[in-house]
């Protein structure tokens, strides 16, 4: 588990994703789908660009801006969205990352 201090909230994926990938001994290119929480469009864009992720692999069905940001269950929504998309597309590796 990785995170960032509240004063820089939003950029958590920039720190959490590389750490998780290293622990799993895989690279970003190995990941089929990323679900990154969109607290704000600019925050998600920053994370995608900083991590150099393939845009087509990030939130393929839309993120929190399109699907909603349900109070208290954003993480559950993201995990279920990822798992359903992975099953539908026959994918192996997925990553969920929150913005904090």
Coordinates of C-alpha atoms in Angstrom, one line a residue:
X1 CA 0.0 0.0 0.0
X2 CA 1.3 3.4 -1.0
X3 CA -0.1 6.9 -0.6
X4 CA 0.6 10.5 -0.5
X5 CA 0.1 13.3 2.0
X6 CA -3.3 15.1 1.8
X7 CA -1.7 18.3 0.6
X8 CA -0.8 16.6 -2.7
X9 CA -3.9 14.5 -3.0
X10 CA -4.6 13.2 -6.5
X11 CA -1.2 11.9 -7.5
X12 CA -1.2 8.7 -5.5
X13 CA -1.2 6.5 -8.6
X14 CA 2.1 8.0 -9.6
X15 CA 3.7 6.4 -6.5
X16 CA 1.4 3.4 -5.9
X17 CA 1.3 1.9 -9.4
X18 CA 5.1 1.5 -9.8
X19 CA 5.4 0.1 -6.3
X20 CA 2.7 -2.5 -6.9
X21 CA 4.1 -3.4 -10.3
X22 CA 7.5 -3.9 -8.8
X23 CA 6.1 -6.1 -6.0
X24 CA 4.3 -8.2 -8.7
X25 CA 7.4 -8.3 -10.8
X26 CA 5.7 -7.1 -13.9
X27 CA 5.9 -3.9 -15.9
X28 CA 3.2 -1.4 -17.0
X29 CA 3.3 -2.9 -20.5
X30 CA 2.2 -6.3 -19.0
X31 CA -1.0 -4.7 -17.5
X32 CA -4.0 -5.1 -19.7
X33 CA -6.3 -2.6 -18.0
X34 CA -5.8 0.2 -15.4
X35 CA -8.7 1.7 -13.4
X36 CA -7.4 5.0 -12.0
X37 CA -9.8 7.1 -9.9
X38 CA -10.6 10.4 -11.5
X39 CA -11.0 12.9 -8.7
X40 CA -10.5 15.5 -11.4
X41 CA -9.8 15.2 -15.1
X42 CA -6.5 17.1 -14.7
X43 CA -5.4 14.8 -11.9
X44 CA -6.1 11.6 -13.9
X45 CA -4.4 13.1 -17.0
X46 CA -1.4 14.0 -14.9
X47 CA -1.1 10.5 -13.6
X48 CA -1.5 8.9 -17.0
X49 CA 1.1 11.2 -18.6
X50 CA 3.6 10.9 -15.7
X51 CA 3.3 7.1 -15.7
X52 CA 3.5 7.0 -19.5
X53 CA 0.5 4.6 -19.6
X54 CA -1.2 3.7 -22.9
X55 CA -4.4 5.8 -22.8
X56 CA -6.5 3.0 -24.3
X57 CA -5.7 0.8 -21.3
X58 CA -6.9 3.3 -18.8
X59 CA -10.6 3.4 -17.7
X60 CA -11.8 1.8 -20.9
X61 CA -15.4 2.1 -19.9
X62 CA -15.0 5.6 -18.4
X63 CA -13.9 6.7 -15.0
X64 CA -15.5 8.4 -12.1
X65 CA -16.4 11.4 -14.2
X66 CA -18.5 9.3 -16.6
X67 CA -19.6 6.4 -14.3
X68 CA -19.9 8.2 -11.0
X69 CA -18.0 8.5 -7.7
X70 CA -20.3 6.8 -5.2
X71 CA -19.6 8.0 -1.7
X72 CA -18.0 5.3 0.4
X73 CA -17.7 2.7 -2.4
X74 CA -15.6 4.1 -5.1
X75 CA -13.0 1.4 -4.6
X76 CA -15.6 -1.3 -4.8
X77 CA -17.0 0.2 -8.0
X78 CA -13.6 0.4 -9.5
X79 CA -12.7 -3.2 -8.7
X80 CA -16.0 -4.6 -10.0
X81 CA -15.6 -2.5 -13.2
X82 CA -12.1 -3.8 -13.7
X83 CA -13.0 -7.4 -13.1
X84 CA -16.0 -7.3 -15.4
X85 CA -13.9 -5.7 -18.2
X86 CA -11.1 -8.2 -17.7
X87 CA -13.6 -11.1 -17.9
X88 CA -15.4 -9.6 -21.0
X89 CA -12.1 -9.0 -22.8
X90 CA -10.3 -12.2 -21.6
X91 CA -7.5 -10.1 -20.0
X92 CA -5.0 -11.3 -17.3
X93 CA -3.6 -8.3 -15.5
X94 CA -5.4 -5.3 -14.1
X95 CA -4.5 -2.5 -11.7
X96 CA -6.9 -0.3 -9.6
X97 CA -5.5 2.8 -8.0
X98 CA -7.1 5.5 -6.0
X99 CA -6.1 9.1 -6.0
X100 CA -4.7 9.5 -2.5

